[in-house]
Amino acid sequence: MAILQVILQVVLGITSLLLTLLILLHRGRGGGLSDMFGGGVTSNLGASGVAERNLNRITVILGLVWVASIIVLGLITKFDAAA
């Protein structure tokens, strides 16, 4: 059970870093914090609709993996302490 816990902690760390990077890659829509920090400047990096959709899909899938690893780690911790 300890090996699974270590593997899930590594997955959680990697997905946390990747989620941070992917969220920062998203294009600012305006009217929020992205304008406050210079997000109002237009950029051609996220100009493609297909690239933006793929970035959204990858971010959502990675977010689901992140949430699932947190839930499984919590369950392991709960039932490991009870036993």
JSON list of C-alpha atoms in Angstrom, two decimals:
[
{"chain": "A", "resi": 1, "resn": "MET", "atom": "CA", "xyz": [0.00, 0.00, 0.00]},
{"chain": "A", "resi": 2, "resn": "ALA", "atom": "CA", "xyz": [2.95, 2.33, 0.64]},
{"chain": "A", "resi": 3, "resn": "ILE", "atom": "CA", "xyz": [4.16, 1.96, -2.95]},
{"chain": "A", "resi": 4, "resn": "LEU", "atom": "CA", "xyz": [0.76, 3.00, -4.29]},
{"chain": "A", "resi": 5, "resn": "GLN", "atom": "CA", "xyz": [0.76, 5.99, -1.96]},
{"chain": "A", "resi": 6, "resn": "VAL", "atom": "CA", "xyz": [4.20, 7.11, -3.17]},
{"chain": "A", "resi": 7, "resn": "ILE", "atom": "CA", "xyz": [3.19, 6.67, -6.81]},
{"chain": "A", "resi": 8, "resn": "LEU", "atom": "CA", "xyz": [0.04, 8.73, -6.26]},
{"chain": "A", "resi": 9, "resn": "GLN", "atom": "CA", "xyz": [2.02, 11.46, -4.50]},
{"chain": "A", "resi": 10, "resn": "VAL", "atom": "CA", "xyz": [4.40, 11.65, -7.46]},
{"chain": "A", "resi": 11, "resn": "VAL", "atom": "CA", "xyz": [1.45, 11.78, -9.87]},
{"chain": "A", "resi": 12, "resn": "LEU", "atom": "CA", "xyz": [-0.11, 14.51, -7.74]},
{"chain": "A", "resi": 13, "resn": "GLY", "atom": "CA", "xyz": [3.08, 16.58, -7.82]},
{"chain": "A", "resi": 14, "resn": "ILE", "atom": "CA", "xyz": [3.56, 16.22, -11.56]},
{"chain": "A", "resi": 15, "resn": "THR", "atom": "CA", "xyz": [-0.08, 17.00, -12.36]},
{"chain": "A", "resi": 16, "resn": "SER", "atom": "CA", "xyz": [0.03, 20.03, -10.06]},
{"chain": "A", "resi": 17, "resn": "LEU", "atom": "CA", "xyz": [2.99, 21.48, -11.93]},
{"chain": "A", "resi": 18, "resn": "LEU", "atom": "CA", "xyz": [1.51, 20.68, -15.35]},
{"chain": "A", "resi": 19, "resn": "LEU", "atom": "CA", "xyz": [-1.85, 22.16, -14.40]},
{"chain": "A", "resi": 20, "resn": "THR", "atom": "CA", "xyz": [-0.16, 25.36, -13.31]},
{"chain": "A", "resi": 21, "resn": "LEU", "atom": "CA", "xyz": [1.68, 25.62, -16.61]},
{"chain": "A", "resi": 22, "resn": "LEU", "atom": "CA", "xyz": [-1.38, 24.77, -18.71]},
{"chain": "A", "resi": 23, "resn": "ILE", "atom": "CA", "xyz": [-3.58, 27.27, -16.91]},
{"chain": "A", "resi": 24, "resn": "LEU", "atom": "CA", "xyz": [-0.98, 29.96, -17.48]},
{"chain": "A", "resi": 25, "resn": "LEU", "atom": "CA", "xyz": [-0.95, 29.11, -21.20]},
{"chain": "A", "resi": 26, "resn": "HIS", "atom": "CA", "xyz": [-4.65, 29.89, -21.58]},
{"chain": "A", "resi": 27, "resn": "ARG", "atom": "CA", "xyz": [-5.55, 33.10, -23.29]},
{"chain": "A", "resi": 28, "resn": "GLY", "atom": "CA", "xyz": [-7.09, 35.78, -21.11]},
{"chain": "A", "resi": 29, "resn": "ARG", "atom": "CA", "xyz": [-10.70, 36.59, -21.94]},
{"chain": "A", "resi": 30, "resn": "GLY", "atom": "CA", "xyz": [-10.55, 40.07, -20.44]},
{"chain": "A", "resi": 31, "resn": "GLY", "atom": "CA", "xyz": [-12.41, 41.74, -17.64]},
{"chain": "A", "resi": 32, "resn": "GLY", "atom": "CA", "xyz": [-10.64, 39.86, -14.87]},
{"chain": "A", "resi": 33, "resn": "LEU", "atom": "CA", "xyz": [-7.26, 39.42, -13.29]},
{"chain": "A", "resi": 34, "resn": "SER", "atom": "CA", "xyz": [-5.69, 38.73, -16.67]},
{"chain": "A", "resi": 35, "resn": "ASP", "atom": "CA", "xyz": [-6.19, 42.40, -17.65]},
{"chain": "A", "resi": 36, "resn": "MET", "atom": "CA", "xyz": [-4.68, 43.59, -14.39]},
{"chain": "A", "resi": 37, "resn": "PHE", "atom": "CA", "xyz": [-1.43, 41.73, -15.05]},
{"chain": "A", "resi": 38, "resn": "GLY", "atom": "CA", "xyz": [-1.04, 42.69, -18.70]},
{"chain": "A", "resi": 39, "resn": "GLY", "atom": "CA", "xyz": [-3.35, 40.11, -20.23]},
{"chain": "A", "resi": 40, "resn": "GLY", "atom": "CA", "xyz": [-5.00, 42.80, -22.36]},
{"chain": "A", "resi": 41, "resn": "VAL", "atom": "CA", "xyz": [-2.13, 42.65, -24.85]},
{"chain": "A", "resi": 42, "resn": "THR", "atom": "CA", "xyz": [-3.15, 40.48, -27.77]},
{"chain": "A", "resi": 43, "resn": "SER", "atom": "CA", "xyz": [-0.94, 37.53, -28.59]},
{"chain": "A", "resi": 44, "resn": "ASN", "atom": "CA", "xyz": [-0.77, 35.28, -31.62]},
{"chain": "A", "resi": 45, "resn": "LEU", "atom": "CA", "xyz": [0.31, 32.27, -29.57]},
{"chain": "A", "resi": 46, "resn": "GLY", "atom": "CA", "xyz": [-3.25, 31.18, -28.80]},
{"chain": "A", "resi": 47, "resn": "ALA", "atom": "CA", "xyz": [-4.83, 32.43, -32.00]},
{"chain": "A", "resi": 48, "resn": "SER", "atom": "CA", "xyz": [-5.82, 29.01, -33.31]},
{"chain": "A", "resi": 49, "resn": "GLY", "atom": "CA", "xyz": [-9.23, 27.75, -32.25]},
{"chain": "A", "resi": 50, "resn": "VAL", "atom": "CA", "xyz": [-8.09, 24.13, -32.53]},
{"chain": "A", "resi": 51, "resn": "ALA", "atom": "CA", "xyz": [-5.07, 24.74, -30.33]},
{"chain": "A", "resi": 52, "resn": "GLU", "atom": "CA", "xyz": [-7.23, 26.45, -27.70]},
{"chain": "A", "resi": 53, "resn": "ARG", "atom": "CA", "xyz": [-9.74, 23.57, -27.71]},
{"chain": "A", "resi": 54, "resn": "ASN", "atom": "CA", "xyz": [-6.96, 21.00, -27.37]},
{"chain": "A", "resi": 55, "resn": "LEU", "atom": "CA", "xyz": [-5.44, 23.01, -24.53]},
{"chain": "A", "resi": 56, "resn": "ASN", "atom": "CA", "xyz": [-8.85, 23.06, -22.83]},
{"chain": "A", "resi": 57, "resn": "ARG", "atom": "CA", "xyz": [-9.26, 19.30, -23.23]},
{"chain": "A", "resi": 58, "resn": "ILE", "atom": "CA", "xyz": [-5.80, 18.53, -21.88]},
{"chain": "A", "resi": 59, "resn": "THR", "atom": "CA", "xyz": [-6.37, 20.87, -18.93]},
{"chain": "A", "resi": 60, "resn": "VAL", "atom": "CA", "xyz": [-9.71, 19.27, -18.05]},
{"chain": "A", "resi": 61, "resn": "ILE", "atom": "CA", "xyz": [-8.33, 15.72, -18.30]},
{"chain": "A", "resi": 62, "resn": "LEU", "atom": "CA", "xyz": [-5.30, 16.65, -16.21]},
{"chain": "A", "resi": 63, "resn": "GLY", "atom": "CA", "xyz": [-7.58, 18.31, -13.67]},
{"chain": "A", "resi": 64, "resn": "LEU", "atom": "CA", "xyz": [-9.66, 15.13, -13.40]},
{"chain": "A", "resi": 65, "resn": "VAL", "atom": "CA", "xyz": [-6.51, 13.06, -12.85]},
{"chain": "A", "resi": 66, "resn": "TRP", "atom": "CA", "xyz": [-5.43, 15.57, -10.18]},
{"chain": "A", "resi": 67, "resn": "VAL", "atom": "CA", "xyz": [-8.78, 15.36, -8.35]},
{"chain": "A", "resi": 68, "resn": "ALA", "atom": "CA", "xyz": [-8.88, 11.56, -8.61]},
{"chain": "A", "resi": 69, "resn": "SER", "atom": "CA", "xyz": [-5.38, 11.22, -7.16]},
{"chain": "A", "resi": 70, "resn": "ILE", "atom": "CA", "xyz": [-6.32, 13.48, -4.23]},
{"chain": "A", "resi": 71, "resn": "ILE", "atom": "CA", "xyz": [-9.45, 11.42, -3.53]},
{"chain": "A", "resi": 72, "resn": "VAL", "atom": "CA", "xyz": [-7.59, 8.11, -3.70]},
{"chain": "A", "resi": 73, "resn": "LEU", "atom": "CA", "xyz": [-4.79, 9.43, -1.49]},
{"chain": "A", "resi": 74, "resn": "GLY", "atom": "CA", "xyz": [-7.38, 10.60, 1.03]},
{"chain": "A", "resi": 75, "resn": "LEU", "atom": "CA", "xyz": [-9.10, 7.22, 1.04]},
{"chain": "A", "resi": 76, "resn": "ILE", "atom": "CA", "xyz": [-5.78, 5.40, 1.46]},
{"chain": "A", "resi": 77, "resn": "THR", "atom": "CA", "xyz": [-4.86, 7.67, 4.35]},
{"chain": "A", "resi": 78, "resn": "LYS", "atom": "CA", "xyz": [-8.25, 7.23, 6.01]},
{"chain": "A", "resi": 79, "resn": "PHE", "atom": "CA", "xyz": [-8.39, 3.45, 5.77]},
{"chain": "A", "resi": 80, "resn": "ASP", "atom": "CA", "xyz": [-4.69, 3.01, 6.50]},
{"chain": "A", "resi": 81, "resn": "ALA", "atom": "CA", "xyz": [-5.09, 4.89, 9.80]},
{"chain": "A", "resi": 82, "resn": "ALA", "atom": "CA", "xyz": [-8.17, 2.82, 10.74]},
{"chain": "A", "resi": 83, "resn": "ALA", "atom": "CA", "xyz": [-6.40, -0.50, 10.22]}
]
